[in-house]
JSON list of C-alpha atoms in Angstrom, two decimals:
[
{"chain": "Y", "resi": 1, "resn": "GLN", "atom": "CA", "xyz": [0.01, -0.05, 0.00]},
{"chain": "Y", "resi": 2, "resn": "SER", "atom": "CA", "xyz": [1.24, 3.30, -0.95]},
{"chain": "Y", "resi": 3, "resn": "VAL", "atom": "CA", "xyz": [1.58, 5.73, 2.06]},
{"chain": "Y", "resi": 4, "resn": "LEU", "atom": "CA", "xyz": [1.80, 8.85, -0.43]},
{"chain": "Y", "resi": 5, "resn": "THR", "atom": "CA", "xyz": [-1.73, 9.66, -1.74]},
{"chain": "Y", "resi": 6, "resn": "GLN", "atom": "CA", "xyz": [-2.23, 11.21, -5.07]},
{"chain": "Y", "resi": 7, "resn": "SER", "atom": "CA", "xyz": [-5.52, 12.26, -6.85]},
{"chain": "Y", "resi": 8, "resn": "PRO", "atom": "CA", "xyz": [-6.36, 9.54, -9.52]},
{"chain": "Y", "resi": 9, "resn": "SER", "atom": "CA", "xyz": [-6.53, 11.71, -12.31]},
{"chain": "Y", "resi": 10, "resn": "VAL", "atom": "CA", "xyz": [-6.24, 15.46, -13.61]},
{"chain": "Y", "resi": 11, "resn": "SER", "atom": "CA", "xyz": [-7.11, 16.92, -16.75]},
{"chain": "Y", "resi": 12, "resn": "GLY", "atom": "CA", "xyz": [-6.65, 20.20, -18.61]},
{"chain": "Y", "resi": 13, "resn": "ALA", "atom": "CA", "xyz": [-6.75, 21.88, -22.21]},
{"chain": "Y", "resi": 14, "resn": "PRO", "atom": "CA", "xyz": [-3.60, 22.47, -23.94]},
{"chain": "Y", "resi": 15, "resn": "GLY", "atom": "CA", "xyz": [-1.85, 25.62, -22.75]},
{"chain": "Y", "resi": 16, "resn": "GLN", "atom": "CA", "xyz": [-3.58, 25.35, -19.25]},
{"chain": "Y", "resi": 17, "resn": "ARG", "atom": "CA", "xyz": [-1.85, 24.91, -15.91]},
{"chain": "Y", "resi": 18, "resn": "VAL", "atom": "CA", "xyz": [-2.47, 21.65, -13.87]},
{"chain": "Y", "resi": 19, "resn": "THR", "atom": "CA", "xyz": [-1.31, 20.65, -10.41]},
{"chain": "Y", "resi": 20, "resn": "ILE", "atom": "CA", "xyz": [-0.67, 17.24, -9.04]},
{"chain": "Y", "resi": 21, "resn": "SER", "atom": "CA", "xyz": [-0.92, 16.93, -5.28]},
{"chain": "Y", "resi": 22, "resn": "CYS", "atom": "CA", "xyz": [1.04, 14.52, -3.15]},
{"chain": "Y", "resi": 23, "resn": "THR", "atom": "CA", "xyz": [-0.09, 13.98, 0.57]},
{"chain": "Y", "resi": 24, "resn": "GLY", "atom": "CA", "xyz": [1.74, 12.37, 3.03]},
{"chain": "Y", "resi": 25, "resn": "ASN", "atom": "CA", "xyz": [2.39, 12.43, 6.92]},
{"chain": "Y", "resi": 26, "resn": "SER", "atom": "CA", "xyz": [4.80, 13.17, 9.53]},
{"chain": "Y", "resi": 27, "resn": "SER", "atom": "CA", "xyz": [6.87, 9.97, 8.82]},
{"chain": "Y", "resi": 28, "resn": "ASN", "atom": "CA", "xyz": [7.76, 11.18, 5.09]},
{"chain": "Y", "resi": 29, "resn": "ILE", "atom": "CA", "xyz": [7.06, 14.43, 3.71]},
{"chain": "Y", "resi": 30, "resn": "GLY", "atom": "CA", "xyz": [6.31, 15.89, 7.13]},
{"chain": "Y", "resi": 31, "resn": "ALA", "atom": "CA", "xyz": [9.66, 14.70, 8.32]},
{"chain": "Y", "resi": 32, "resn": "ASP", "atom": "CA", "xyz": [11.25, 16.82, 5.70]},
{"chain": "Y", "resi": 33, "resn": "PHE", "atom": "CA", "xyz": [12.28, 14.27, 3.37]},
{"chain": "Y", "resi": 34, "resn": "ASP", "atom": "CA", "xyz": [12.56, 15.12, -0.28]},
{"chain": "Y", "resi": 35, "resn": "ILE", "atom": "CA", "xyz": [10.28, 14.76, -2.80]},
{"chain": "Y", "resi": 36, "resn": "HIS", "atom": "CA", "xyz": [10.93, 13.47, -6.25]},
{"chain": "Y", "resi": 37, "resn": "TRP", "atom": "CA", "xyz": [8.63, 13.04, -9.30]},
{"chain": "Y", "resi": 38, "resn": "TYR", "atom": "CA", "xyz": [8.49, 10.74, -12.09]},
{"chain": "Y", "resi": 39, "resn": "GLN", "atom": "CA", "xyz": [6.75, 10.53, -15.38]},
{"chain": "Y", "resi": 40, "resn": "GLN", "atom": "CA", "xyz": [5.58, 7.42, -16.95]},
{"chain": "Y", "resi": 41, "resn": "PHE", "atom": "CA", "xyz": [4.20, 6.50, -20.32]},
{"chain": "Y", "resi": 42, "resn": "PRO", "atom": "CA", "xyz": [2.07, 3.30, -20.81]},
{"chain": "Y", "resi": 43, "resn": "GLY", "atom": "CA", "xyz": [4.36, 0.36, -21.29]},
{"chain": "Y", "resi": 44, "resn": "THR", "atom": "CA", "xyz": [7.63, 2.08, -20.35]},
{"chain": "Y", "resi": 45, "resn": "ALA", "atom": "CA", "xyz": [9.57, 2.77, -17.43]},
{"chain": "Y", "resi": 46, "resn": "PRO", "atom": "CA", "xyz": [9.41, 5.77, -14.92]},
{"chain": "Y", "resi": 47, "resn": "LYS", "atom": "CA", "xyz": [11.46, 8.68, -15.89]},
{"chain": "Y", "resi": 48, "resn": "LEU", "atom": "CA", "xyz": [12.80, 11.23, -13.39]},
{"chain": "Y", "resi": 49, "resn": "LEU", "atom": "CA", "xyz": [11.21, 14.61, -13.85]},
{"chain": "Y", "resi": 50, "resn": "ILE", "atom": "CA", "xyz": [11.96, 16.45, -10.67]},
{"chain": "Y", "resi": 51, "resn": "TYR", "atom": "CA", "xyz": [14.39, 15.72, -7.89]},
{"chain": "Y", "resi": 52, "resn": "GLY", "atom": "CA", "xyz": [15.13, 17.39, -4.49]},
{"chain": "Y", "resi": 53, "resn": "ASN", "atom": "CA", "xyz": [11.63, 18.97, -4.44]},
{"chain": "Y", "resi": 54, "resn": "ASN", "atom": "CA", "xyz": [12.21, 21.43, -7.25]},
{"chain": "Y", "resi": 55, "resn": "ASN", "atom": "CA", "xyz": [15.18, 20.59, -9.42]},
{"chain": "Y", "resi": 56, "resn": "ARG", "atom": "CA", "xyz": [14.85, 19.42, -13.14]},
{"chain": "Y", "resi": 57, "resn": "PRO", "atom": "CA", "xyz": [17.35, 17.06, -14.74]},
{"chain": "Y", "resi": 58, "resn": "SER", "atom": "CA", "xyz": [18.82, 18.17, -17.88]},
{"chain": "Y", "resi": 59, "resn": "GLY", "atom": "CA", "xyz": [16.41, 17.75, -20.66]},
{"chain": "Y", "resi": 60, "resn": "VAL", "atom": "CA", "xyz": [13.30, 18.38, -18.54]},
{"chain": "Y", "resi": 61, "resn": "PRO", "atom": "CA", "xyz": [11.29, 21.27, -19.72]},
{"chain": "Y", "resi": 62, "resn": "ASP", "atom": "CA", "xyz": [10.95, 24.30, -17.46]},
{"chain": "Y", "resi": 63, "resn": "ARG", "atom": "CA", "xyz": [7.13, 23.99, -17.52]},
{"chain": "Y", "resi": 64, "resn": "PHE", "atom": "CA", "xyz": [7.39, 21.41, -14.93]},
{"chain": "Y", "resi": 65, "resn": "SER", "atom": "CA", "xyz": [7.97, 22.50, -11.44]},
{"chain": "Y", "resi": 66, "resn": "GLY", "atom": "CA", "xyz": [7.73, 21.13, -7.96]},
{"chain": "Y", "resi": 67, "resn": "SER", "atom": "CA", "xyz": [7.04, 22.51, -4.49]},
{"chain": "Y", "resi": 68, "resn": "LYS", "atom": "CA", "xyz": [6.60, 21.20, -0.84]},
{"chain": "Y", "resi": 69, "resn": "SER", "atom": "CA", "xyz": [5.03, 22.48, 2.11]},
{"chain": "Y", "resi": 70, "resn": "GLY", "atom": "CA", "xyz": [3.95, 20.77, 5.45]},
{"chain": "Y", "resi": 71, "resn": "THR", "atom": "CA", "xyz": [2.95, 17.08, 4.62]},
{"chain": "Y", "resi": 72, "resn": "SER", "atom": "CA", "xyz": [2.20, 17.68, 0.94]},
{"chain": "Y", "resi": 73, "resn": "ALA", "atom": "CA", "xyz": [3.95, 18.30, -2.23]},
{"chain": "Y", "resi": 74, "resn": "SER", "atom": "CA", "xyz": [2.81, 19.39, -5.56]},
{"chain": "Y", "resi": 75, "resn": "LEU", "atom": "CA", "xyz": [3.82, 19.16, -9.24]},
{"chain": "Y", "resi": 76, "resn": "ALA", "atom": "CA", "xyz": [2.61, 21.86, -11.69]},
{"chain": "Y", "resi": 77, "resn": "ILE", "atom": "CA", "xyz": [2.79, 21.54, -15.38]},
{"chain": "Y", "resi": 78, "resn": "THR", "atom": "CA", "xyz": [2.29, 25.17, -16.99]},
{"chain": "Y", "resi": 79, "resn": "GLY", "atom": "CA", "xyz": [1.52, 25.48, -20.63]},
{"chain": "Y", "resi": 80, "resn": "LEU", "atom": "CA", "xyz": [0.08, 21.92, -20.94]},
{"chain": "Y", "resi": 81, "resn": "GLN", "atom": "CA", "xyz": [0.96, 20.00, -23.99]},
{"chain": "Y", "resi": 82, "resn": "ALA", "atom": "CA", "xyz": [-0.33, 16.85, -25.45]},
{"chain": "Y", "resi": 83, "resn": "GLU", "atom": "CA", "xyz": [2.86, 14.97, -24.96]},
{"chain": "Y", "resi": 84, "resn": "ASP", "atom": "CA", "xyz": [2.47, 15.61, -21.08]},
{"chain": "Y", "resi": 85, "resn": "GLU", "atom": "CA", "xyz": [-0.41, 13.08, -21.06]},
{"chain": "Y", "resi": 86, "resn": "ALA", "atom": "CA", "xyz": [0.97, 10.23, -18.77]},
{"chain": "Y", "resi": 87, "resn": "ASP", "atom": "CA", "xyz": [1.19, 8.97, -15.27]},
{"chain": "Y", "resi": 88, "resn": "TYR", "atom": "CA", "xyz": [2.98, 10.98, -12.49]},
{"chain": "Y", "resi": 89, "resn": "TYR", "atom": "CA", "xyz": [4.34, 9.61, -9.33]},
{"chain": "Y", "resi": 90, "resn": "CYS", "atom": "CA", "xyz": [5.74, 11.27, -6.28]},
{"chain": "Y", "resi": 91, "resn": "GLN", "atom": "CA", "xyz": [8.52, 9.50, -4.30]},
{"chain": "Y", "resi": 92, "resn": "SER", "atom": "CA", "xyz": [10.10, 10.26, -0.82]},
{"chain": "Y", "resi": 93, "resn": "PHE", "atom": "CA", "xyz": [11.37, 8.35, 1.98]},
{"chain": "Y", "resi": 94, "resn": "ASP", "atom": "CA", "xyz": [9.49, 7.10, 5.17]},
{"chain": "Y", "resi": 95, "resn": "ASN", "atom": "CA", "xyz": [10.88, 6.83, 8.64]},
{"chain": "Y", "resi": 96, "resn": "SER", "atom": "CA", "xyz": [8.26, 4.40, 9.86]},
{"chain": "Y", "resi": 97, "resn": "LEU", "atom": "CA", "xyz": [8.43, 1.87, 6.99]},
{"chain": "Y", "resi": 98, "resn": "ARG", "atom": "CA", "xyz": [12.34, 2.63, 6.87]},
{"chain": "Y", "resi": 99, "resn": "GLY", "atom": "CA", "xyz": [12.28, 2.66, 2.99]},
{"chain": "Y", "resi": 100, "resn": "TYR", "atom": "CA", "xyz": [11.72, 4.68, -0.14]},
{"chain": "Y", "resi": 101, "resn": "VAL", "atom": "CA", "xyz": [8.01, 5.06, -0.85]},
{"chain": "Y", "resi": 102, "resn": "PHE", "atom": "CA", "xyz": [5.96, 6.19, -3.87]},
{"chain": "Y", "resi": 103, "resn": "GLY", "atom": "CA", "xyz": [2.60, 7.88, -4.40]},
{"chain": "Y", "resi": 104, "resn": "THR", "atom": "CA", "xyz": [-0.37, 6.25, -5.85]},
{"chain": "Y", "resi": 105, "resn": "GLY", "atom": "CA", "xyz": [0.04, 7.85, -9.13]},
{"chain": "Y", "resi": 106, "resn": "THR", "atom": "CA", "xyz": [-1.90, 10.62, -11.02]},
{"chain": "Y", "resi": 107, "resn": "LYS", "atom": "CA", "xyz": [-3.15, 10.20, -14.72]},
{"chain": "Y", "resi": 108, "resn": "VAL", "atom": "CA", "xyz": [-2.88, 13.39, -16.50]},
{"chain": "Y", "resi": 109, "resn": "THR", "atom": "CA", "xyz": [-5.23, 13.75, -19.47]},
{"chain": "Y", "resi": 110, "resn": "VAL", "atom": "CA", "xyz": [-4.91, 16.49, -22.13]},
{"chain": "Y", "resi": 111, "resn": "LEU", "atom": "CA", "xyz": [-8.37, 17.52, -23.37]},
{"chain": "J", "resi": 1, "resn": "GLN", "atom": "CA", "xyz": [24.97, 7.43, -21.47]},
{"chain": "J", "resi": 2, "resn": "VAL", "atom": "CA", "xyz": [24.07, 5.11, -18.56]},
{"chain": "J", "resi": 3, "resn": "GLN", "atom": "CA", "xyz": [21.75, 2.31, -19.56]},
{"chain": "J", "resi": 4, "resn": "LEU", "atom": "CA", "xyz": [20.16, -0.48, -17.37]},
{"chain": "J", "resi": 5, "resn": "GLN", "atom": "CA", "xyz": [18.79, -3.73, -18.77]},
{"chain": "J", "resi": 6, "resn": "GLU", "atom": "CA", "xyz": [16.88, -6.46, -16.88]},
{"chain": "J", "resi": 7, "resn": "SER", "atom": "CA", "xyz": [16.99, -9.93, -17.94]},
{"chain": "J", "resi": 8, "resn": "GLY", "atom": "CA", "xyz": [15.48, -13.32, -16.49]},
{"chain": "J", "resi": 9, "resn": "PRO", "atom": "CA", "xyz": [12.61, -15.63, -16.63]},
{"chain": "J", "resi": 10, "resn": "GLY", "atom": "CA", "xyz": [9.11, -14.25, -17.26]},
{"chain": "J", "resi": 11, "resn": "LEU", "atom": "CA", "xyz": [7.48, -17.15, -15.60]},
{"chain": "J", "resi": 12, "resn": "VAL", "atom": "CA", "xyz": [8.18, -18.61, -12.01]},
{"chain": "J", "resi": 13, "resn": "LYS", "atom": "CA", "xyz": [6.34, -21.32, -10.27]},
{"chain": "J", "resi": 14, "resn": "PRO", "atom": "CA", "xyz": [4.79, -20.56, -6.69]},
{"chain": "J", "resi": 15, "resn": "SER", "atom": "CA", "xyz": [7.31, -21.28, -3.84]},
{"chain": "J", "resi": 16, "resn": "GLN", "atom": "CA", "xyz": [10.38, -21.11, -6.02]},
{"chain": "J", "resi": 17, "resn": "THR", "atom": "CA", "xyz": [13.06, -18.50, -6.44]},
{"chain": "J", "resi": 18, "resn": "LEU", "atom": "CA", "xyz": [12.74, -15.55, -8.78]},
{"chain": "J", "resi": 19, "resn": "SER", "atom": "CA", "xyz": [16.22, -14.39, -9.96]},
{"chain": "J", "resi": 20, "resn": "LEU", "atom": "CA", "xyz": [16.85, -11.33, -12.12]},
{"chain": "J", "resi": 21, "resn": "THR", "atom": "CA", "xyz": [19.87, -9.81, -13.70]},
{"chain": "J", "resi": 22, "resn": "CYS", "atom": "CA", "xyz": [20.54, -6.04, -14.46]},
{"chain": "J", "resi": 23, "resn": "SER", "atom": "CA", "xyz": [23.30, -5.34, -16.88]},
{"chain": "J", "resi": 24, "resn": "VAL", "atom": "CA", "xyz": [24.73, -1.82, -16.53]},
{"chain": "J", "resi": 25, "resn": "SER", "atom": "CA", "xyz": [26.62, 0.16, -19.37]},
{"chain": "J", "resi": 26, "resn": "GLY", "atom": "CA", "xyz": [28.05, 3.77, -19.52]},
{"chain": "J", "resi": 27, "resn": "VAL", "atom": "CA", "xyz": [29.43, 3.73, -15.92]},
{"chain": "J", "resi": 28, "resn": "SER", "atom": "CA", "xyz": [31.81, 1.81, -13.89]},
{"chain": "J", "resi": 29, "resn": "MET", "atom": "CA", "xyz": [30.03, 0.17, -11.01]},
{"chain": "J", "resi": 30, "resn": "GLY", "atom": "CA", "xyz": [33.33, -0.28, -9.10]},
{"chain": "J", "resi": 31, "resn": "ARG", "atom": "CA", "xyz": [33.83, 3.60, -8.85]},
{"chain": "J", "resi": 32, "resn": "GLY", "atom": "CA", "xyz": [31.01, 3.81, -6.32]},
{"chain": "J", "resi": 33, "resn": "GLY", "atom": "CA", "xyz": [28.85, 6.96, -5.88]},
{"chain": "J", "resi": 34, "resn": "TYR", "atom": "CA", "xyz": [25.49, 5.07, -6.50]},
{"chain": "J", "resi": 35, "resn": "TYR", "atom": "CA", "xyz": [23.32, 2.42, -5.17]},
{"chain": "J", "resi": 36, "resn": "TRP", "atom": "CA", "xyz": [21.91, -0.14, -7.53]},
{"chain": "J", "resi": 37, "resn": "THR", "atom": "CA", "xyz": [18.34, -0.82, -6.65]},
{"chain": "J", "resi": 38, "resn": "TRP", "atom": "CA", "xyz": [15.18, -2.88, -7.82]},
{"chain": "J", "resi": 39, "resn": "VAL", "atom": "CA", "xyz": [11.64, -1.51, -7.92]},
{"chain": "J", "resi": 40, "resn": "ARG", "atom": "CA", "xyz": [8.63, -3.34, -8.98]},
{"chain": "J", "resi": 41, "resn": "GLN", "atom": "CA", "xyz": [5.28, -2.27, -10.17]},
{"chain": "J", "resi": 42, "resn": "HIS", "atom": "CA", "xyz": [1.94, -4.17, -9.59]},
{"chain": "J", "resi": 43, "resn": "PRO", "atom": "CA", "xyz": [-0.89, -3.61, -11.93]},
{"chain": "J", "resi": 44, "resn": "VAL", "atom": "CA", "xyz": [-2.89, -2.68, -8.90]},
{"chain": "J", "resi": 45, "resn": "LYS", "atom": "CA", "xyz": [-0.68, -1.54, -6.08]},
{"chain": "J", "resi": 46, "resn": "GLY", "atom": "CA", "xyz": [1.74, 0.65, -8.04]},
{"chain": "J", "resi": 47, "resn": "LEU", "atom": "CA", "xyz": [5.44, 1.21, -7.62]},
{"chain": "J", "resi": 48, "resn": "GLU", "atom": "CA", "xyz": [7.13, -0.56, -4.61]},
{"chain": "J", "resi": 49, "resn": "TRP", "atom": "CA", "xyz": [10.95, -0.22, -3.81]},
{"chain": "J", "resi": 50, "resn": "LEU", "atom": "CA", "xyz": [12.33, -3.65, -3.00]},
{"chain": "J", "resi": 51, "resn": "GLY", "atom": "CA", "xyz": [16.07, -2.98, -1.82]},
{"chain": "J", "resi": 52, "resn": "TYR", "atom": "CA", "xyz": [19.59, -1.64, -2.83]},
{"chain": "J", "resi": 53, "resn": "ALA", "atom": "CA", "xyz": [23.17, -2.86, -2.92]},
{"chain": "J", "resi": 54, "resn": "TYR", "atom": "CA", "xyz": [26.43, -0.92, -3.07]},
{"chain": "J", "resi": 55, "resn": "TYR", "atom": "CA", "xyz": [29.64, -2.09, -4.98]},
{"chain": "J", "resi": 56, "resn": "SER", "atom": "CA", "xyz": [31.28, -2.64, -1.45]},
{"chain": "J", "resi": 57, "resn": "GLY", "atom": "CA", "xyz": [28.46, -5.30, -0.64]},
{"chain": "J", "resi": 58, "resn": "ILE", "atom": "CA", "xyz": [26.39, -2.85, 1.56]},
{"chain": "J", "resi": 59, "resn": "THR", "atom": "CA", "xyz": [22.82, -3.86, 1.19]},
{"chain": "J", "resi": 60, "resn": "TYR", "atom": "CA", "xyz": [19.44, -2.51, 2.31]},
{"chain": "J", "resi": 61, "resn": "TYR", "atom": "CA", "xyz": [16.13, -4.21, 1.98]},
{"chain": "J", "resi": 62, "resn": "HIS", "atom": "CA", "xyz": [12.55, -3.13, 2.34]},
{"chain": "J", "resi": 63, "resn": "PRO", "atom": "CA", "xyz": [11.66, -4.55, 5.88]},
{"chain": "J", "resi": 64, "resn": "SER", "atom": "CA", "xyz": [8.78, -6.51, 4.47]},
{"chain": "J", "resi": 65, "resn": "LEU", "atom": "CA", "xyz": [10.91, -8.36, 1.89]},
{"chain": "J", "resi": 66, "resn": "LYS", "atom": "CA", "xyz": [13.98, -8.78, 3.94]},
{"chain": "J", "resi": 67, "resn": "SER", "atom": "CA", "xyz": [13.77, -12.34, 4.80]},
{"chain": "J", "resi": 68, "resn": "ARG", "atom": "CA", "xyz": [13.19, -13.25, 1.26]},
{"chain": "J", "resi": 69, "resn": "LEU", "atom": "CA", "xyz": [15.40, -10.81, -0.74]},
{"chain": "J", "resi": 70, "resn": "THR", "atom": "CA", "xyz": [18.98, -10.74, -1.84]},
{"chain": "J", "resi": 71, "resn": "ILE", "atom": "CA", "xyz": [20.58, -8.22, -4.00]},
{"chain": "J", "resi": 72, "resn": "SER", "atom": "CA", "xyz": [24.16, -8.53, -4.94]},
{"chain": "J", "resi": 73, "resn": "VAL", "atom": "CA", "xyz": [26.60, -6.53, -7.35]},
{"chain": "J", "resi": 74, "resn": "ASP", "atom": "CA", "xyz": [29.29, -8.07, -9.64]},
{"chain": "J", "resi": 75, "resn": "THR", "atom": "CA", "xyz": [31.49, -5.17, -10.84]},
{"chain": "J", "resi": 76, "resn": "SER", "atom": "CA", "xyz": [33.59, -7.54, -12.91]},
{"chain": "J", "resi": 77, "resn": "LYS", "atom": "CA", "xyz": [30.62, -8.26, -15.14]},
{"chain": "J", "resi": 78, "resn": "SER", "atom": "CA", "xyz": [28.97, -4.71, -14.65]},
{"chain": "J", "resi": 79, "resn": "GLN", "atom": "CA", "xyz": [25.87, -6.37, -13.44]},
{"chain": "J", "resi": 80, "resn": "PHE", "atom": "CA", "xyz": [23.75, -6.60, -10.13]},
{"chain": "J", "resi": 81, "resn": "SER", "atom": "CA", "xyz": [21.05, -9.21, -9.36]},
{"chain": "J", "resi": 82, "resn": "LEU", "atom": "CA", "xyz": [18.05, -9.90, -7.49]},
{"chain": "J", "resi": 83, "resn": "LYS", "atom": "CA", "xyz": [16.87, -13.05, -5.90]},
{"chain": "J", "resi": 84, "resn": "LEU", "atom": "CA", "xyz": [13.54, -13.40, -4.20]},
{"chain": "J", "resi": 85, "resn": "THR", "atom": "CA", "xyz": [12.76, -16.63, -2.67]},
{"chain": "J", "resi": 86, "resn": "SER", "atom": "CA", "xyz": [9.30, -18.43, -1.86]},
{"chain": "J", "resi": 87, "resn": "VAL", "atom": "CA", "xyz": [7.42, -16.41, -4.26]},
{"chain": "J", "resi": 88, "resn": "THR", "atom": "CA", "xyz": [3.72, -16.20, -4.58]},
{"chain": "J", "resi": 89, "resn": "ALA", "atom": "CA", "xyz": [1.18, -14.80, -6.99]},
{"chain": "J", "resi": 90, "resn": "ALA", "atom": "CA", "xyz": [1.38, -11.57, -5.06]},
{"chain": "J", "resi": 91, "resn": "ASP", "atom": "CA", "xyz": [5.03, -11.05, -6.33]},
{"chain": "J", "resi": 92, "resn": "THR", "atom": "CA", "xyz": [3.67, -11.03, -9.84]},
{"chain": "J", "resi": 93, "resn": "ALA", "atom": "CA", "xyz": [4.77, -7.69, -11.22]},
{"chain": "J", "resi": 94, "resn": "VAL", "atom": "CA", "xyz": [6.90, -5.65, -13.72]},
{"chain": "J", "resi": 95, "resn": "TYR", "atom": "CA", "xyz": [10.41, -5.39, -12.19]},
{"chain": "J", "resi": 96, "resn": "TYR", "atom": "CA", "xyz": [12.72, -2.62, -12.88]},
{"chain": "J", "resi": 97, "resn": "CYS", "atom": "CA", "xyz": [16.27, -2.08, -11.97]},
{"chain": "J", "resi": 98, "resn": "ALA", "atom": "CA", "xyz": [17.26, 1.36, -11.17]},
{"chain": "J", "resi": 99, "resn": "ARG", "atom": "CA", "xyz": [20.29, 3.51, -10.17]},
{"chain": "J", "resi": 100, "resn": "LEU", "atom": "CA", "xyz": [19.83, 5.47, -6.99]},
{"chain": "J", "resi": 101, "resn": "ALA", "atom": "CA", "xyz": [21.57, 8.83, -7.12]},
{"chain": "J", "resi": 102, "resn": "PRO", "atom": "CA", "xyz": [23.11, 10.90, -4.46]},
{"chain": "J", "resi": 103, "resn": "LEU", "atom": "CA", "xyz": [21.39, 14.19, -3.09]},
{"chain": "J", "resi": 104, "resn": "GLY", "atom": "CA", "xyz": [23.67, 14.95, -0.10]},
{"chain": "J", "resi": 105, "resn": "VAL", "atom": "CA", "xyz": [25.22, 12.48, 2.15]},
{"chain": "J", "resi": 106, "resn": "VAL", "atom": "CA", "xyz": [22.11, 10.98, 3.74]},
{"chain": "J", "resi": 107, "resn": "THR", "atom": "CA", "xyz": [20.69, 8.11, 1.76]},
{"chain": "J", "resi": 108, "resn": "SER", "atom": "CA", "xyz": [17.17, 8.76, 2.39]},
{"chain": "J", "resi": 109, "resn": "ARG", "atom": "CA", "xyz": [17.33, 12.03, 0.19]},
{"chain": "J", "resi": 110, "resn": "TRP", "atom": "CA", "xyz": [18.51, 10.04, -2.75]},
{"chain": "J", "resi": 111, "resn": "TYR", "atom": "CA", "xyz": [16.37, 9.42, -5.83]},
{"chain": "J", "resi": 112, "resn": "PHE", "atom": "CA", "xyz": [16.09, 7.10, -8.92]},
{"chain": "J", "resi": 113, "resn": "ASP", "atom": "CA", "xyz": [17.64, 8.66, -11.81]},
{"chain": "J", "resi": 114, "resn": "VAL", "atom": "CA", "xyz": [18.18, 6.00, -14.44]},
{"chain": "J", "resi": 115, "resn": "TRP", "atom": "CA", "xyz": [15.79, 3.18, -15.00]},
{"chain": "J", "resi": 116, "resn": "GLY", "atom": "CA", "xyz": [15.77, -0.19, -16.92]},
{"chain": "J", "resi": 117, "resn": "ARG", "atom": "CA", "xyz": [13.05, -1.02, -19.39]},
{"chain": "J", "resi": 118, "resn": "GLY", "atom": "CA", "xyz": [11.51, -3.34, -16.94]},
{"chain": "J", "resi": 119, "resn": "THR", "atom": "CA", "xyz": [10.62, -7.05, -17.04]},
{"chain": "J", "resi": 120, "resn": "LEU", "atom": "CA", "xyz": [7.29, -8.68, -16.58]},
{"chain": "J", "resi": 121, "resn": "VAL", "atom": "CA", "xyz": [7.43, -11.48, -14.11]},
{"chain": "J", "resi": 122, "resn": "THR", "atom": "CA", "xyz": [4.35, -13.96, -13.63]},
{"chain": "J", "resi": 123, "resn": "VAL", "atom": "CA", "xyz": [4.14, -16.26, -10.64]},
{"chain": "J", "resi": 124, "resn": "SER", "atom": "CA", "xyz": [2.02, -19.23, -11.71]},
{"chain": "J", "resi": 125, "resn": "SER", "atom": "CA", "xyz": [2.03, -22.94, -11.84]}
]
């Protein structure tokens, strides 16, 4: 069972801004562990999108940004594009489980 | 460019041992600096981190799998492997090998920066 909860789906028209939430607790996000985000297309492996809360690896467009506050984190996509339609997962570390944990995943649909 | 590729049987019988290998190219595993890890993805339960190994032999496993899981690194072959014993249908998943990259000294901050393409393992008689 994932300990990081994400909304199952988010949708938006091209050009719009959408946000994906990732809610944890005092054992993970609230314990000030970093949040990382991954993008996954059907049938492929997850790809690192954001690391260390708000850092983009080389090659990731700047329309993707991350933030963290309290026991939650968010991934924002500004200027939504058709190729952004994918599943997105947050990831952190959990003190109670003593391991790395992933979110439940959010499917982004471009209308 | 760092690349990872999983290999191993796609079908394992219940109670038997699941063995997978990840071949690494584009980086020398023996130089250290990264941990080598396995993550699986259940169709319904999502992504689950399994454990990691360092080239020196250091390992750390998900507490729920600790009694069944072994991850080891063979720097001479540029590979690392996973062995999961006493498998059940609940172990059916896509298994990914991945590299755990540093973000500071504390490993709890680290993240998965490179992934293999994944391999589906089905546990069934």
